[in-house]
PDB file of C-alpha atoms in Angstrom:
ATOM      1  CA  UNK A   1     -17.221  -9.679 -31.462  1.00 37.00           C
ATOM      2  CA  UNK A   2     -16.961 -11.941 -28.605  1.00 39.00           C
ATOM      3  CA  UNK A   3     -18.783 -11.122 -25.176  1.00 41.00           C
ATOM      4  CA  UNK A   4     -15.365 -10.292 -23.446  1.00 43.00           C
ATOM      5  CA  UNK A   5     -14.452  -8.029 -26.483  1.00 41.00           C
ATOM      6  CA  UNK A   6     -17.682  -6.263 -26.168  1.00 42.00           C
ATOM      7  CA  UNK A   7     -17.189  -5.620 -22.567  1.00 42.00           C
ATOM      8  CA  UNK A   8     -13.619  -4.615 -23.004  1.00 41.00           C
ATOM      9  CA  UNK A   9     -14.544  -2.208 -25.845  1.00 47.00           C
ATOM     10  CA  UNK A  10     -16.953  -0.463 -23.495  1.00 62.00           C
ATOM     11  CA  UNK A  11     -14.394   0.082 -20.797  1.00 66.00           C
ATOM     12  CA  UNK A  12     -13.804   3.751 -20.572  1.00 70.00           C
ATOM     13  CA  UNK A  13     -10.121   4.980 -20.399  1.00 70.00           C
ATOM     14  CA  UNK A  14     -11.143   7.358 -17.636  1.00 84.00           C
ATOM     15  CA  UNK A  15      -9.474   7.087 -14.265  1.00 85.00           C
ATOM     16  CA  UNK A  16     -12.119   5.071 -12.883  1.00 87.00           C
ATOM     17  CA  UNK A  17     -12.371   2.878 -15.969  1.00 87.00           C
ATOM     18  CA  UNK A  18      -8.464   2.245 -15.840  1.00 90.00           C
ATOM     19  CA  UNK A  19      -8.627   1.498 -12.143  1.00 89.00           C
ATOM     20  CA  UNK A  20     -11.309  -1.080 -12.527  1.00 88.00           C
ATOM     21  CA  UNK A  21      -9.571  -2.539 -15.614  1.00 90.00           C
ATOM     22  CA  UNK A  22      -6.292  -2.755 -13.706  1.00 90.00           C
ATOM     23  CA  UNK A  23      -7.984  -4.472 -10.696  1.00 86.00           C
ATOM     24  CA  UNK A  24      -9.599  -6.936 -13.035  1.00 86.00           C
ATOM     25  CA  UNK A  25      -6.199  -7.684 -14.785  1.00 89.00           C
ATOM     26  CA  UNK A  26      -4.344  -8.051 -11.624  1.00 85.00           C
ATOM     27  CA  UNK A  27      -7.025 -10.478 -10.225  1.00 81.00           C
ATOM     28  CA  UNK A  28      -6.958 -12.714 -13.416  1.00 83.00           C
ATOM     29  CA  UNK A  29      -3.477 -12.874 -14.715  1.00 86.00           C
ATOM     30  CA  UNK A  30       0.107 -12.676 -13.229  1.00 88.00           C
ATOM     31  CA  UNK A  31       1.612  -9.126 -14.181  1.00 91.00           C
ATOM     32  CA  UNK A  32       5.390  -8.761 -13.588  1.00 90.00           C
ATOM     33  CA  UNK A  33       5.899  -5.310 -14.998  1.00 91.00           C
ATOM     34  CA  UNK A  34       4.160  -2.070 -15.935  1.00 91.00           C
ATOM     35  CA  UNK A  35       5.024  -2.938 -19.487  1.00 93.00           C
ATOM     36  CA  UNK A  36       2.895  -6.047 -19.224  1.00 94.00           C
ATOM     37  CA  UNK A  37       0.132  -4.159 -17.628  1.00 94.00           C
ATOM     38  CA  UNK A  38       0.095  -1.558 -20.272  1.00 94.00           C
ATOM     39  CA  UNK A  39      -0.102  -4.340 -22.896  1.00 95.00           C
ATOM     40  CA  UNK A  40      -2.986  -5.953 -21.094  1.00 93.00           C
ATOM     41  CA  UNK A  41      -4.711  -2.608 -20.911  1.00 93.00           C
ATOM     42  CA  UNK A  42      -4.194  -1.938 -24.653  1.00 92.00           C
ATOM     43  CA  UNK A  43      -5.726  -5.388 -25.399  1.00 90.00           C
ATOM     44  CA  UNK A  44      -8.818  -3.988 -23.681  1.00 88.00           C
ATOM     45  CA  UNK A  45      -8.704  -0.805 -25.788  1.00 88.00           C
ATOM     46  CA  UNK A  46      -7.227   1.463 -22.937  1.00 90.00           C
ATOM     47  CA  UNK A  47      -4.118   3.402 -23.730  1.00 90.00           C
ATOM     48  CA  UNK A  48      -2.091   4.798 -20.752  1.00 88.00           C
ATOM     49  CA  UNK A  49       1.315   6.360 -20.362  1.00 87.00           C
ATOM     50  CA  UNK A  50       3.751   4.737 -17.898  1.00 82.00           C
ATOM     51  CA  UNK A  51       3.527   7.652 -15.473  1.00 81.00           C
ATOM     52  CA  UNK A  52      -0.245   7.296 -15.475  1.00 85.00           C
ATOM     53  CA  UNK A  53       0.035   3.526 -14.644  1.00 87.00           C
ATOM     54  CA  UNK A  54       2.509   4.337 -11.862  1.00 82.00           C
ATOM     55  CA  UNK A  55      -0.049   6.717 -10.312  1.00 82.00           C
ATOM     56  CA  UNK A  56      -2.935   4.375 -10.895  1.00 86.00           C
ATOM     57  CA  UNK A  57      -1.094   1.466  -9.129  1.00 86.00           C
ATOM     58  CA  UNK A  58      -0.350   3.690  -6.150  1.00 79.00           C
ATOM     59  CA  UNK A  59      -3.885   4.894  -6.009  1.00 81.00           C
ATOM     60  CA  UNK A  60      -5.396   1.417  -6.063  1.00 83.00           C
ATOM     61  CA  UNK A  61      -2.826   0.261  -3.581  1.00 79.00           C
ATOM     62  CA  UNK A  62      -1.287  -2.404  -5.852  1.00 82.00           C
ATOM     63  CA  UNK A  63       2.050  -3.777  -4.730  1.00 79.00           C
ATOM     64  CA  UNK A  64       4.461  -6.491  -5.868  1.00 78.00           C
ATOM     65  CA  UNK A  65       4.361  -9.768  -3.984  1.00 78.00           C
ATOM     66  CA  UNK A  66       6.041 -13.113  -4.621  1.00 73.00           C
ATOM     67  CA  UNK A  67       3.912 -15.720  -6.397  1.00 70.00           C
ATOM     68  CA  UNK A  68       4.230 -19.488  -5.779  1.00 70.00           C
ATOM     69  CA  UNK A  69       6.884 -19.625  -8.477  1.00 76.00           C
ATOM     70  CA  UNK A  70       8.920 -16.999  -6.717  1.00 76.00           C
ATOM     71  CA  UNK A  71       8.203 -14.264  -9.377  1.00 81.00           C
ATOM     72  CA  UNK A  72       7.306 -10.749  -8.270  1.00 83.00           C
ATOM     73  CA  UNK A  73       3.795 -10.006  -9.576  1.00 84.00           C
ATOM     74  CA  UNK A  74       1.478  -6.947  -8.952  1.00 84.00           C
ATOM     75  CA  UNK A  75      -1.430  -7.687  -6.539  1.00 82.00           C
ATOM     76  CA  UNK A  76      -3.914  -5.594  -4.771  1.00 79.00           C
ATOM     77  CA  UNK A  77      -3.326  -5.202  -0.933  1.00 69.00           C
ATOM     78  CA  UNK A  78      -6.738  -6.041  -0.036  1.00 58.00           C
ATOM     79  CA  UNK A  79      -9.153  -6.706  -3.031  1.00 46.00           C
ATOM     80  CA  UNK A  80     -12.208  -6.764  -0.916  1.00 48.00           C
ATOM     81  CA  UNK A  81     -11.589  -3.388   0.609  1.00 46.00           C
ATOM     82  CA  UNK A  82     -13.119  -0.282  -1.001  1.00 44.00           C
ATOM     83  CA  UNK A  83     -10.843   2.659  -1.950  1.00 41.00           C
ATOM     84  CA  UNK A  84     -12.378   4.993   0.740  1.00 43.00           C
ATOM     85  CA  UNK A  85      -9.905   5.234   3.549  1.00 40.00           C
ATOM     86  CA  UNK A  86     -11.384   6.930   6.700  1.00 41.00           C
ATOM     87  CA  UNK A  87      -9.070   7.441   9.630  1.00 42.00           C
ATOM     88  CA  UNK A  88     -10.493   4.497  11.691  1.00 43.00           C
ATOM     89  CA  UNK A  89     -10.154   2.030   8.815  1.00 64.00           C
ATOM     90  CA  UNK A  90      -6.666   3.174   7.919  1.00 73.00           C
ATOM     91  CA  UNK A  91      -5.580   2.771  11.461  1.00 80.00           C
ATOM     92  CA  UNK A  92      -6.993  -0.636  11.628  1.00 79.00           C
ATOM     93  CA  UNK A  93      -5.309  -1.553   8.317  1.00 79.00           C
ATOM     94  CA  UNK A  94      -2.048  -0.320   9.812  1.00 87.00           C
ATOM     95  CA  UNK A  95      -2.568  -2.444  12.915  1.00 87.00           C
ATOM     96  CA  UNK A  96      -3.280  -5.449  10.850  1.00 82.00           C
ATOM     97  CA  UNK A  97      -0.439  -5.119   8.451  1.00 84.00           C
ATOM     98  CA  UNK A  98       2.010  -4.384  11.391  1.00 90.00           C
ATOM     99  CA  UNK A  99       0.864  -7.529  13.078  1.00 88.00           C
ATOM    100  CA  UNK A 100       1.269  -9.609   9.883  1.00 84.00           C
ATOM    101  CA  UNK A 101       4.406  -8.026   8.384  1.00 87.00           C
ATOM    102  CA  UNK A 102       6.656  -6.317  10.896  1.00 93.00           C
ATOM    103  CA  UNK A 103       9.657  -8.470  11.928  1.00 93.00           C
ATOM    104  CA  UNK A 104      11.821  -5.751  13.316  1.00 94.00           C
ATOM    105  CA  UNK A 105      12.161  -2.037  14.008  1.00 96.00           C
ATOM    106  CA  UNK A 106      14.695   0.532  15.246  1.00 96.00           C
ATOM    107  CA  UNK A 107      15.168   4.210  15.257  1.00 97.00           C
ATOM    108  CA  UNK A 108      17.956   6.496  14.259  1.00 96.00           C
ATOM    109  CA  UNK A 109      17.447  10.092  15.064  1.00 97.00           C
ATOM    110  CA  UNK A 110      14.043  11.093  13.526  1.00 97.00           C
ATOM    111  CA  UNK A 111      13.882   7.995  11.424  1.00 97.00           C
ATOM    112  CA  UNK A 112      12.271   4.647  12.007  1.00 97.00           C
ATOM    113  CA  UNK A 113      13.623   1.663  10.193  1.00 97.00           C
ATOM    114  CA  UNK A 114      11.170  -1.193   9.676  1.00 97.00           C
ATOM    115  CA  UNK A 115      12.003  -4.748   8.497  1.00 95.00           C
ATOM    116  CA  UNK A 116       9.476  -7.084   6.879  1.00 90.00           C
ATOM    117  CA  UNK A 117       9.547 -10.362   4.980  1.00 88.00           C
ATOM    118  CA  UNK A 118      11.003 -10.178   1.454  1.00 84.00           C
ATOM    119  CA  UNK A 119       8.419  -8.330  -0.876  1.00 80.00           C
ATOM    120  CA  UNK A 120       6.289  -7.096   1.800  1.00 83.00           C
ATOM    121  CA  UNK A 121       7.607  -3.610   2.572  1.00 88.00           C
ATOM    122  CA  UNK A 122       5.286  -1.796   0.047  1.00 85.00           C
ATOM    123  CA  UNK A 123       2.170  -3.191   1.834  1.00 83.00           C
ATOM    124  CA  UNK A 124       3.238  -1.884   5.277  1.00 89.00           C
ATOM    125  CA  UNK A 125       4.524   1.441   3.791  1.00 89.00           C
ATOM    126  CA  UNK A 126       1.230   1.866   2.112  1.00 84.00           C
ATOM    127  CA  UNK A 127      -0.658   1.278   5.395  1.00 85.00           C
ATOM    128  CA  UNK A 128       1.668   3.784   7.242  1.00 91.00           C
ATOM    129  CA  UNK A 129       1.050   6.525   4.368  1.00 86.00           C
ATOM    130  CA  UNK A 130      -2.772   5.970   4.423  1.00 80.00           C
ATOM    131  CA  UNK A 131      -2.936   6.315   8.225  1.00 82.00           C
ATOM    132  CA  UNK A 132      -1.839   9.955   7.790  1.00 83.00           C
ATOM    133  CA  UNK A 133      -0.204  10.142  11.013  1.00 89.00           C
ATOM    134  CA  UNK A 134       0.792  13.692  11.822  1.00 91.00           C
ATOM    135  CA  UNK A 135       4.128  12.738  13.137  1.00 94.00           C
ATOM    136  CA  UNK A 136       5.146  10.832   9.829  1.00 94.00           C
ATOM    137  CA  UNK A 137       6.687  13.040   7.229  1.00 94.00           C
ATOM    138  CA  UNK A 138       6.916  10.198   4.724  1.00 92.00           C
ATOM    139  CA  UNK A 139       8.074   6.673   3.990  1.00 94.00           C
ATOM    140  CA  UNK A 140      10.143   4.858   1.410  1.00 95.00           C
ATOM    141  CA  UNK A 141       9.962   1.110   0.901  1.00 92.00           C
ATOM    142  CA  UNK A 142      12.346  -1.284  -0.626  1.00 91.00           C
ATOM    143  CA  UNK A 143      11.823  -5.030  -0.808  1.00 87.00           C
ATOM    144  CA  UNK A 144      12.009  -5.818   2.854  1.00 92.00           C
ATOM    145  CA  UNK A 145      12.921  -2.484   4.511  1.00 95.00           C
ATOM    146  CA  UNK A 146      11.007   0.758   5.203  1.00 96.00           C
ATOM    147  CA  UNK A 147      12.521   4.084   6.171  1.00 97.00           C
ATOM    148  CA  UNK A 148      10.010   6.367   7.853  1.00 97.00           C
ATOM    149  CA  UNK A 149      10.951  10.013   8.550  1.00 97.00           C
ATOM    150  CA  UNK A 150       9.257  11.504  11.455  1.00 96.00           C
ATOM    151  CA  UNK A 151       8.945  14.983  12.793  1.00 96.00           C
ATOM    152  CA  UNK A 152      11.382  14.689  15.602  1.00 97.00           C
ATOM    153  CA  UNK A 153      13.593  12.065  17.455  1.00 97.00           C
ATOM    154  CA  UNK A 154      10.851  11.690  20.139  1.00 97.00           C
ATOM    155  CA  UNK A 155       8.013  11.105  17.664  1.00 97.00           C
ATOM    156  CA  UNK A 156      10.188   8.618  15.836  1.00 97.00           C
ATOM    157  CA  UNK A 157      10.560   6.593  19.083  1.00 97.00           C
ATOM    158  CA  UNK A 158       6.871   6.894  19.829  1.00 97.00           C
ATOM    159  CA  UNK A 159       5.878   5.832  16.282  1.00 97.00           C
ATOM    160  CA  UNK A 160       8.354   2.895  16.461  1.00 96.00           C
ATOM    161  CA  UNK A 161       6.898   1.794  19.875  1.00 96.00           C
ATOM    162  CA  UNK A 162       3.317   2.087  18.347  1.00 95.00           C
ATOM    163  CA  UNK A 163       4.148  -0.295  15.531  1.00 95.00           C
ATOM    164  CA  UNK A 164       5.946  -2.803  17.691  1.00 95.00           C
ATOM    165  CA  UNK A 165       2.838  -2.788  19.947  1.00 93.00           C
ATOM    166  CA  UNK A 166       0.664  -3.343  16.822  1.00 92.00           C
ATOM    167  CA  UNK A 167       2.935  -6.222  15.791  1.00 91.00           C
ATOM    168  CA  UNK A 168       2.597  -7.811  19.189  1.00 90.00           C
ATOM    169  CA  UNK A 169      -1.215  -7.490  18.764  1.00 84.00           C
ATOM    170  CA  UNK A 170      -1.673  -4.833  21.340  1.00 78.00           C
ATOM    171  CA  UNK A 171      -4.501  -2.357  20.302  1.00 62.00           C
ATOM    172  CA  UNK A 172      -5.536   0.129  22.859  1.00 48.00           C
ATOM    173  CA  UNK A 173      -8.314   2.790  22.615  1.00 46.00           C
ATOM    174  CA  UNK A 174      -5.751   5.476  22.853  1.00 46.00           C
ATOM    175  CA  UNK A 175      -3.965   4.412  19.579  1.00 43.00           C
ATOM    176  CA  UNK A 176      -6.270   6.567  17.520  1.00 45.00           C
ATOM    177  CA  UNK A 177      -5.038   9.646  19.350  1.00 43.00           C
ATOM    178  CA  UNK A 178      -1.672   9.035  18.093  1.00 45.00           C
ATOM    179  CA  UNK A 179      -2.801  10.169  14.785  1.00 40.00           C
ATOM    180  CA  UNK A 180      -4.227  13.213  15.983  1.00 37.00           C
ATOM    181  CA  UNK A 181      -1.647  14.650  18.390  1.00 38.00           C
ATOM    182  CA  UNK A 182       2.123  15.027  17.616  1.00 38.00           C
ATOM    183  CA  UNK A 183       4.315  13.981  20.491  1.00 40.00           C
ATOM    184  CA  UNK A 184       1.677  12.431  22.701  1.00 39.00           C
TER     185      UNK A 184
END
């Protein structure tokens, strides 16, 4: 067996092993679908169901981006970041992604509608989800649009204003308090 085959044969099919294998695959080859990812894992001796791969991709914060040829491929949101998200780190990530990706925002009742460049909505939505803001009930991301459901019309307006401030590069000490108190 070659050196790579020996290493691949020793990759456990546990959750941690799959996560590490997926991260390695995404860092070394363009993967455009879960079918391609499943095949690459099988080549490493790891068998996983499609539902398991979907969960794994979410857990490691993989998302689709456009490569230089315009294809949508899976990539890690921030390969250098560990998977441990504390509240401060998550808030900082949200600030950075809002500043980098948010191109427009509006509210309608208790919804916040966010616009991003094509292919970037999942990155910002992931940061919103990991920030665990108590006023956010959940988010749904498309290619360039995110719908965020908030607990009330007022909290939707406040959350929209917060994200717009982040997009403009405004970071205040009070921003962390937004994740702790609803409506303040």
